[in-house]
Short mmCIF file of C-alpha atoms and ligand atoms in Angstrom, two decimals:
data_model
loop_
_atom_site.label_atom_id
_atom_site.label_comp_id
_atom_site.label_asym_id
_atom_site.label_seq_id
_atom_site.Cartn_x
_atom_site.Cartn_y
_atom_site.Cartn_z
CA MET A 1 0.16 0.07 -0.01
CA ASP A 2 1.12 3.48 -0.69
CA THR A 3 2.20 5.53 2.20
CA ILE A 4 1.90 9.43 2.62
CA ASP A 5 5.34 9.72 1.41
CA THR A 6 4.94 8.17 -1.87
CA LEU A 7 1.59 9.82 -2.95
CA ASP A 8 2.58 12.45 -5.51
CA THR A 9 -0.38 14.17 -7.50
CA ASP A 10 -0.65 11.38 -10.30
CA ARG A 11 -0.89 8.63 -7.61
CA THR A 12 -3.34 10.41 -5.65
CA ILE A 13 -5.42 10.81 -8.78
CA SER A 14 -5.09 7.24 -9.86
CA THR A 15 -5.50 5.88 -5.97
CA PHE A 16 -9.14 7.74 -6.19
CA VAL A 17 -10.21 6.78 -9.39
CA ASP A 18 -9.24 3.09 -9.38
CA PHE A 19 -10.93 2.82 -5.89
CA TYR A 20 -14.18 4.16 -7.36
CA ARG A 21 -13.75 1.95 -10.55
CA GLU A 22 -13.15 -1.37 -8.50
CA ARG A 23 -16.84 -0.20 -6.89
CA GLY A 24 -18.40 -0.28 -9.99
CA HIS A 25 -17.97 3.67 -11.11
CA ARG A 26 -17.54 4.48 -14.62
CA PRO A 27 -14.85 7.33 -15.35
CA LEU A 28 -16.34 10.17 -17.04
CA THR A 29 -14.45 11.27 -20.04
CA GLY A 30 -14.90 15.20 -20.16
CA ASP A 31 -13.22 17.55 -17.99
CA SER A 32 -13.00 20.71 -19.80
CA LEU A 33 -13.25 24.12 -18.04
CA LEU A 34 -15.98 25.13 -20.45
CA PRO A 35 -19.37 23.99 -19.32
CA PRO A 36 -21.80 22.07 -21.49
CA PRO A 37 -23.49 24.20 -24.29
CA GLY A 38 -26.55 25.90 -22.74
CA ASP A 39 -25.19 26.46 -19.30
CA PRO A 40 -25.05 30.21 -18.58
CA VAL A 41 -21.88 30.02 -16.42
CA LEU A 42 -18.60 31.20 -17.91
CA PHE A 43 -16.58 28.43 -16.32
CA THR A 44 -17.05 24.98 -14.59
CA THR A 45 -16.69 25.82 -11.02
CA SER A 46 -17.17 22.15 -9.27
CA GLY A 47 -17.11 18.66 -10.00
CA MET A 48 -20.72 18.18 -9.95
CA HIS A 49 -21.47 21.23 -12.00
CA PRO A 50 -21.65 19.35 -15.40
CA LEU A 51 -23.65 16.61 -13.73
CA THR A 52 -26.41 18.91 -12.60
CA PRO A 53 -29.16 17.50 -15.18
CA TYR A 54 -28.45 14.12 -13.94
CA LEU A 55 -28.53 14.56 -10.33
CA VAL A 56 -31.99 16.20 -10.83
CA GLY A 57 -33.20 12.96 -12.75
CA ARG A 58 -32.12 12.63 -16.29
CA PRO A 59 -30.56 9.18 -17.16
CA HIS A 60 -26.91 9.32 -17.42
CA PRO A 61 -25.47 7.32 -20.32
CA LEU A 62 -22.87 5.65 -18.43
CA GLY A 63 -24.96 4.44 -15.43
CA THR A 64 -25.65 5.35 -11.92
CA ARG A 65 -22.36 5.25 -10.45
CA LEU A 66 -19.66 7.83 -11.89
CA VAL A 67 -16.17 9.09 -10.90
CA ASN A 68 -14.31 11.97 -12.29
CA LEU A 69 -11.41 14.52 -12.11
CA GLN A 70 -12.76 17.77 -13.13
CA ARG A 71 -10.89 21.03 -13.77
CA CYS A 72 -12.54 23.85 -12.27
CA LEU A 73 -11.96 27.89 -12.25
CA ARG A 74 -13.36 30.14 -9.79
CA THR A 75 -13.22 33.97 -10.24
CA THR A 76 -14.74 34.55 -6.69
CA ASP A 77 -11.49 33.44 -5.25
CA LEU A 78 -9.44 35.96 -7.34
CA ASP A 79 -8.60 38.33 -4.64
CA GLU A 80 -7.52 35.48 -2.30
CA VAL A 81 -4.87 34.27 -4.55
CA GLY A 82 -1.65 34.93 -3.25
CA ASP A 83 -2.12 33.40 0.18
CA ARG A 84 -1.09 29.78 0.67
CA THR A 85 -4.28 27.94 -0.15
CA HIS A 86 -6.35 29.64 -3.03
CA LEU A 87 -6.03 28.64 -6.50
CA THR A 88 -7.84 30.16 -9.60
CA VAL A 89 -7.78 26.79 -11.70
CA PHE A 90 -7.82 23.66 -9.36
CA GLN A 91 -8.99 20.13 -9.91
CA MET A 92 -11.72 18.18 -7.93
CA LEU A 93 -11.91 14.65 -7.47
CA GLY A 94 -15.52 13.48 -7.37
CA SER A 95 -17.90 10.51 -6.96
CA TRP A 96 -21.54 10.35 -7.60
CA SER A 97 -24.38 8.04 -6.94
CA LEU A 98 -27.44 8.93 -9.32
CA GLY A 99 -30.22 7.29 -7.36
CA ASP A 100 -28.12 4.30 -6.59
CA TYR A 101 -26.68 3.85 -3.05
CA GLY A 102 -27.15 6.25 -0.25
CA GLY A 103 -25.22 8.48 1.76
CA PRO A 104 -23.95 5.94 4.54
CA GLN A 105 -22.51 3.71 1.66
CA SER A 106 -20.77 6.96 0.34
CA LEU A 107 -19.34 7.74 3.87
CA ARG A 108 -18.20 4.22 4.34
CA TRP A 109 -16.34 4.36 1.13
CA GLY A 110 -14.86 7.56 1.88
CA TYR A 111 -13.42 6.59 5.29
CA GLU A 112 -11.85 3.35 3.71
CA LEU A 113 -10.11 5.33 0.88
CA LEU A 114 -8.68 7.96 3.30
CA ARG A 115 -7.59 5.47 5.70
CA ASP A 116 -6.27 2.46 3.53
CA GLY A 117 -5.79 4.19 0.12
CA PHE A 118 -4.32 7.62 1.12
CA GLY A 119 -2.79 6.18 4.77
CA ILE A 120 -4.37 9.02 6.98
CA HIS A 121 -4.58 7.69 10.30
CA PRO A 122 -8.39 7.44 11.45
CA ASP A 123 -7.17 9.48 14.62
CA ARG A 124 -6.75 12.42 12.28
CA LEU A 125 -10.21 12.46 10.87
CA HIS A 126 -13.09 14.55 12.36
CA VAL A 127 -16.49 15.31 10.43
CA THR A 128 -19.20 17.57 10.51
CA VAL A 129 -22.88 16.83 10.02
CA PHE A 130 -26.12 18.48 9.28
CA GLY A 131 -27.96 19.13 12.87
CA GLY A 132 -31.28 20.05 11.16
CA ASP A 133 -32.93 23.38 10.97
CA GLY A 134 -36.95 24.31 10.89
CA GLN A 135 -37.31 22.77 7.48
CA VAL A 136 -35.29 19.69 7.70
CA GLY A 137 -34.41 17.26 10.48
CA PRO A 138 -31.03 16.18 11.51
CA ASP A 139 -28.96 14.01 9.37
CA THR A 140 -29.14 10.96 11.63
CA ASP A 141 -27.98 8.39 8.96
CA SER A 142 -24.75 10.22 8.53
CA GLN A 143 -24.34 10.64 12.24
CA ARG A 144 -24.97 6.86 12.97
CA THR A 145 -22.65 5.86 10.35
CA TRP A 146 -19.71 8.04 11.46
CA GLU A 147 -20.38 7.24 14.97
CA GLU A 148 -20.21 3.39 14.03
CA LEU A 149 -16.62 3.94 12.41
CA GLY A 150 -15.50 5.75 15.40
CA VAL A 151 -15.05 9.05 13.91
CA PRO A 152 -16.14 12.48 16.01
CA VAL A 153 -18.79 14.40 14.69
CA GLU A 154 -19.78 18.01 14.97
CA LEU A 155 -23.45 19.02 14.22
CA THR A 156 -23.72 22.44 12.38
CA VAL A 157 -26.58 24.06 10.53
CA GLU A 158 -25.67 26.24 7.73
CA ASP A 159 -22.14 24.78 7.03
CA ASN A 160 -23.73 21.30 6.26
CA TRP A 161 -26.30 22.45 3.90
CA TRP A 162 -25.13 22.32 0.28
CA SER A 163 -26.84 23.92 -2.71
CA ASN A 164 -25.38 25.72 -5.77
CA GLY A 165 -27.85 28.78 -5.45
CA PRO A 166 -31.24 29.88 -4.31
CA THR A 167 -33.08 27.10 -6.21
CA GLY A 168 -32.29 23.71 -7.54
CA PRO A 169 -30.85 20.39 -6.10
CA CYS A 170 -29.62 20.64 -2.68
CA GLY A 171 -29.27 18.66 0.49
CA PRO A 172 -27.51 18.13 3.77
CA ASP A 173 -23.73 17.30 3.66
CA SER A 174 -21.22 15.73 5.59
CA GLU A 175 -17.48 17.25 5.50
CA ILE A 176 -14.42 15.41 6.24
CA PHE A 177 -11.54 17.12 8.08
CA VAL A 178 -7.97 16.13 8.52
CA TRP A 179 -5.97 17.17 11.34
CA THR A 180 -2.86 19.22 10.21
CA GLY A 181 -1.50 20.52 13.32
CA ASP A 182 1.42 19.65 15.50
CA GLY A 183 0.75 17.28 18.34
CA PRO A 184 -2.32 15.19 18.98
CA PRO A 185 -5.60 16.49 17.46
CA ARG A 186 -7.90 18.63 19.67
CA SER A 187 -10.81 20.74 19.49
CA THR A 188 -13.22 20.80 16.51
CA PRO A 189 -13.42 21.79 12.79
CA THR A 190 -15.42 24.90 13.48
CA THR A 191 -13.26 26.14 16.31
CA ASP A 192 -9.91 25.35 15.00
CA PRO A 193 -8.55 25.94 11.58
CA ARG A 194 -5.80 23.28 11.87
CA TRP A 195 -8.83 20.89 10.94
CA VAL A 196 -8.60 21.24 7.12
CA GLU A 197 -11.63 20.25 5.14
CA VAL A 198 -10.70 17.85 2.32
CA TRP A 199 -13.90 15.99 1.22
CA ASN A 200 -17.59 16.80 1.27
CA HIS A 201 -20.31 14.16 0.81
CA VAL A 202 -23.53 15.73 -0.12
CA MET A 203 -26.89 13.84 0.29
CA MET A 204 -28.64 15.28 -2.78
CA ARG A 205 -32.41 14.81 -1.41
CA TYR A 206 -34.12 17.99 -2.26
CA HIS A 207 -35.04 20.42 -4.88
CA ARG A 208 -35.35 23.96 -3.83
CA ARG A 209 -38.48 25.89 -5.47
CA THR A 210 -38.39 29.64 -6.18
CA ASP A 211 -40.79 29.97 -3.13
CA GLY A 212 -38.19 28.70 -0.88
CA GLY A 213 -39.96 25.49 -0.39
CA LEU A 214 -38.36 21.98 -0.64
CA ASP A 215 -39.37 19.12 -3.20
CA PRO A 216 -38.17 15.67 -2.55
CA LEU A 217 -35.64 14.41 -5.33
CA ARG A 218 -34.81 10.84 -6.23
CA PRO A 219 -32.05 10.44 -3.57
CA GLY A 220 -28.25 10.76 -4.87
CA VAL A 221 -24.82 11.32 -3.48
CA ASP A 222 -22.36 13.97 -4.81
CA THR A 223 -19.00 13.95 -3.44
CA GLY A 224 -16.07 16.42 -4.22
CA MET A 225 -12.71 16.66 -3.08
CA GLY A 226 -10.08 19.37 -4.17
CA LEU A 227 -7.10 17.78 -5.47
CA GLU A 228 -4.52 20.26 -4.59
CA ARG A 229 -5.73 20.61 -1.01
CA LEU A 230 -5.84 16.70 -0.49
CA VAL A 231 -2.08 16.65 -1.94
CA THR A 232 -0.86 19.52 0.34
CA VAL A 233 -2.37 17.34 3.39
CA LEU A 234 -1.06 14.26 2.15
CA GLN A 235 2.42 15.30 1.32
CA GLY A 236 2.26 16.98 4.87
CA LYS A 237 2.88 20.68 3.53
CA ARG A 238 1.73 24.06 4.83
CA SER A 239 1.04 25.21 1.38
CA VAL A 240 0.15 23.70 -1.78
CA TYR A 241 2.77 25.80 -3.45
CA GLU A 242 5.23 23.60 -1.71
CA CYS A 243 3.81 20.35 -3.27
CA ASP A 244 4.54 18.67 -6.53
CA VAL A 245 1.47 20.60 -8.08
CA PHE A 246 3.96 23.55 -8.37
CA GLU A 247 7.07 21.91 -8.95
CA PRO A 248 8.88 23.11 -11.44
CA TRP A 249 7.15 26.51 -11.08
CA MET A 250 8.23 27.37 -7.66
CA ARG A 251 11.88 26.15 -8.47
CA THR A 252 12.25 28.29 -11.88
CA VAL A 253 10.30 31.38 -11.53
CA PRO A 254 12.02 32.91 -8.38
CA GLN A 255 15.38 32.88 -9.98
CA LEU A 256 13.92 33.82 -13.41
CA TRP A 257 12.48 37.03 -12.55
CA GLY A 258 14.07 37.70 -9.00
CA LEU A 259 10.87 37.30 -7.15
CA ASP A 260 11.10 36.41 -3.19
CA ASP A 261 8.76 33.83 -1.77
CA GLY A 262 5.73 35.68 -1.00
CA PRO A 263 2.32 36.83 -2.51
CA SER A 264 3.74 38.15 -5.77
CA LEU A 265 5.57 35.02 -6.46
CA ARG A 266 2.32 32.91 -5.72
CA LEU A 267 0.13 34.99 -7.73
CA VAL A 268 2.52 34.94 -10.67
CA CYS A 269 2.69 31.14 -10.57
CA ASP A 270 -1.09 30.57 -9.98
CA HIS A 271 -2.17 33.01 -12.71
CA LEU A 272 0.29 31.57 -15.30
CA ARG A 273 -0.55 28.02 -14.48
CA SER A 274 -4.39 28.89 -14.54
CA GLY A 275 -3.70 31.16 -17.92
CA THR A 276 -2.03 27.92 -19.51
CA VAL A 277 -5.03 25.59 -18.75
CA VAL A 278 -7.75 28.25 -19.87
CA VAL A 279 -5.82 28.63 -23.17
CA GLY A 280 -5.63 24.83 -23.45
CA ASP A 281 -9.35 24.52 -23.28
CA GLY A 282 -9.65 27.04 -26.35
CA VAL A 283 -9.99 30.26 -24.63
CA LEU A 284 -8.27 33.36 -26.32
CA PRO A 285 -7.85 36.75 -24.41
CA SER A 286 -10.82 39.20 -25.23
CA SER A 287 -12.52 42.07 -23.87
CA ASN A 288 -15.85 40.13 -22.61
CA GLY A 289 -16.56 36.72 -21.13
CA ARG A 290 -14.19 33.79 -20.58
CA GLY A 291 -11.45 35.78 -22.77
CA TYR A 292 -11.71 38.76 -20.23
CA VAL A 293 -11.15 36.46 -17.22
CA LEU A 294 -7.80 35.08 -18.97
CA ARG A 295 -6.93 38.80 -20.09
CA ARG A 296 -7.31 39.84 -16.50
CA LEU A 297 -5.16 36.86 -15.27
CA LEU A 298 -2.58 37.62 -17.50
CA ARG A 299 -2.61 41.36 -17.01
CA ARG A 300 -2.41 40.93 -13.36
CA VAL A 301 0.88 38.76 -13.78
CA LEU A 302 2.44 41.37 -15.87
CA THR A 303 1.26 44.33 -13.74
CA THR A 304 3.17 42.15 -10.82
CA LEU A 305 6.17 41.60 -12.69
CA TRP A 306 6.66 44.98 -14.17
CA ARG A 307 5.89 46.75 -10.82
CA GLU A 308 9.74 46.13 -10.20
CA ASP A 309 11.16 45.58 -13.39
CA PRO A 310 9.43 46.59 -16.69
CA SER A 311 12.00 44.83 -18.69
CA ARG A 312 10.53 41.45 -17.38
CA THR A 313 9.04 39.44 -20.18
CA LEU A 314 7.03 36.23 -20.75
CA SER A 315 9.36 35.05 -23.54
CA ASP A 316 11.68 34.14 -20.92
CA LEU A 317 9.26 31.50 -19.40
CA PRO A 318 10.61 28.01 -20.04
CA VAL A 319 8.51 25.75 -21.86
CA GLU A 320 9.13 23.12 -19.21
CA LEU A 321 6.70 24.81 -17.14
CA LEU A 322 3.94 25.15 -19.58
CA ASP A 323 4.53 21.40 -20.44
CA HIS A 324 4.34 20.56 -16.70
CA THR A 325 0.84 22.03 -16.25
CA ARG A 326 -0.40 20.62 -19.68
CA HIS A 327 0.71 17.28 -18.32
CA GLN A 328 -1.28 17.67 -15.26
CA PHE A 329 -4.26 19.03 -16.64
CA ARG A 330 -4.06 16.18 -19.54
CA GLN A 331 -3.82 18.87 -22.15
CA PRO A 332 -1.73 18.34 -25.33
CA GLY A 333 1.31 20.25 -26.08
CA PRO A 334 2.23 21.81 -29.35
CA GLN A 335 2.50 19.71 -32.39
CA PRO A 336 6.30 18.67 -33.13
CA GLY A 337 8.19 21.18 -35.17
CA ARG A 338 5.51 23.71 -34.83
CA PRO A 339 5.30 26.86 -32.65
CA ASP A 340 3.66 26.71 -29.42
CA PRO A 341 0.14 28.29 -29.83
CA LEU A 342 0.25 28.98 -26.06
CA ARG A 343 3.40 30.89 -26.19
CA GLU A 344 2.13 33.24 -29.09
CA VAL A 345 -0.98 33.78 -26.94
CA LEU A 346 1.14 35.08 -24.03
CA LEU A 347 3.65 37.12 -26.02
CA ASP A 348 0.73 38.63 -27.97
CA GLU A 349 -0.98 39.61 -24.90
CA GLU A 350 2.07 40.80 -23.28
CA GLN A 351 2.67 43.09 -26.32
CA ARG A 352 -0.70 44.58 -26.48
CA PHE A 353 -0.80 45.17 -22.76
CA ARG A 354 2.74 47.13 -23.04
CA SER A 355 1.28 49.46 -25.86
CA LEU A 356 -1.85 50.12 -24.03
CA LEU A 357 0.14 50.91 -20.85
CA ASP A 358 2.19 53.37 -23.00
CA ARG A 359 -0.83 54.90 -24.33
CA GLY A 360 -2.78 55.03 -20.90
CA ARG A 361 0.37 56.62 -19.08
CA SER A 362 0.66 59.51 -21.81
CA VAL A 363 -3.19 60.20 -21.56
CA LEU A 364 -3.01 60.43 -17.75
CA THR A 365 0.18 62.54 -17.76
CA ARG A 366 -1.50 64.84 -20.54
CA GLN A 367 -4.82 65.14 -18.30
CA GLY A 368 -3.03 65.57 -15.12
CA LEU A 369 -4.60 62.47 -13.59
CA THR A 370 -2.02 61.13 -11.01
CA GLY A 371 -4.33 59.42 -8.38
CA PRO A 372 -4.00 57.56 -6.42
CA THR A 373 -7.79 57.59 -6.52
CA LEU A 374 -10.01 58.91 -9.51
CA THR A 375 -13.57 59.86 -9.23
CA GLN A 376 -16.19 57.73 -11.20
CA GLN A 377 -16.60 60.59 -13.66
CA GLN A 378 -12.96 60.50 -14.50
CA TYR A 379 -12.87 56.76 -14.95
CA HIS A 380 -16.19 57.15 -17.15
CA TYR A 381 -14.32 59.82 -19.28
CA LEU A 382 -11.02 57.87 -19.75
CA HIS A 383 -12.99 54.78 -20.65
CA GLU A 384 -15.39 56.35 -23.07
CA THR A 385 -13.10 59.01 -24.60
CA HIS A 386 -9.61 57.13 -24.71
CA GLY A 387 -10.79 53.29 -24.38
CA LEU A 388 -8.93 52.85 -21.01
CA PRO A 389 -10.52 50.01 -18.88
CA ARG A 390 -10.66 50.69 -15.24
CA ASP A 391 -8.18 47.82 -14.28
CA LEU A 392 -5.65 49.26 -16.65
CA ILE A 393 -6.03 52.69 -15.08
CA ASP A 394 -5.64 51.48 -11.77
CA SER A 395 -2.29 49.55 -12.85
CA LEU A 396 -1.11 52.95 -13.73
CA LEU A 397 -2.00 54.73 -10.58
CA PRO A 398 0.07 54.76 -7.45
CA PRO A 399 -1.39 51.84 -5.15
CA THR A 400 -3.62 53.16 -2.41
CA PRO A 401 -1.98 52.18 0.98
CA GLY A 402 -3.15 48.51 1.84
CA SER A 403 -4.58 47.69 -1.49
CA ALA A 404 -4.19 44.19 -3.43
CA PRO A 405 -2.45 44.25 -6.62
CA ASN A 406 -5.10 44.30 -9.58
N1 LIG B 1 -21.01 19.67 -4.54
C1 LIG B 1 -20.21 19.54 -3.58
C2 LIG B 1 -19.13 20.51 -3.89
O1 LIG B 1 -18.99 21.23 -4.69
C3 LIG B 1 -19.49 18.35 -3.67
O2 LIG B 1 -19.23 17.96 -4.74
O3 LIG B 1 -18.30 20.87 -2.77
#
């Protein structure tokens, strides 16, 4: 059996997928960041996202037991990036029962996989379970299951109710936490951040109506586990940036651009890695929609790099880093003997941004707009008359004390 020391990212993925395959789950093939046609959301935000129609009753062509590794992008976390845990693009391991087995079976398998597959000592586990509210009673099935397995349970209300919005499929969930502190585990998940949540099992039993009422849904189970966070815990690291997830980025980028370990280095590595994956799924920089998210990621990188040294350029980025990320996300590299389209996108965007900054700088100087803050009217004027978007203007102004980089 693997021990914690030998589980790199690839082994972690295969351990998860094989475990569920051996229990009758079929692996899904699609894992693009782009949601299925007709979905109004720009990017896939969780493992269950593409499965929503099947969780509410449509038969899935692969059957009632599924397993997958889904890449996800969350722009809501963009301002958190640069800390030690948040990533823009990440991967979620997931398992699903579409009207097949129930919550207790899912929890038992989850426990078995964490203990025997990933080598986590059961003493390092703690779970939370839905304690009931005015509408739905406590999740006694889950509570009983964990008690039989000998895992300590904490009951909560809001933290253990999962939904993807004000209406749609929802239900009580049970979150599994792993102790990451020094010394023996103590306290509980809601009172001590050293308990790190790794896995969420949702008992998808209800459908919320627009009036807030709940209709029963064919019972299913949806589980999701952030791959990078799991790997961090399994490899005993404090930060995802210390894991093989970011090797060779964290080895190469500091020397390349003289960046010290800190929020700027992490932002540069996260956004370039994320941009690589977004381009790999067929998105090009543009002024709206998905392309704008990509443009914003790349411009944040360039703004960060140029703050100290405007001669830094993405053309120095070794292809080894891009290949490493493409391999992790199962995306093809360039055709042999052909230029790398990803590098062309990066360099084109850099060139475009440099020209825009030059033009913007001269407009601001001519107009005497030196900040650090501008009025809404001034932003409006610069946008309407000179085509300068707000984030670009902000990157030219001196930072306001305590503000995060754009
Ligand atoms: N739906 C749950 C989540 O996104 C589990 O997949 O966390």
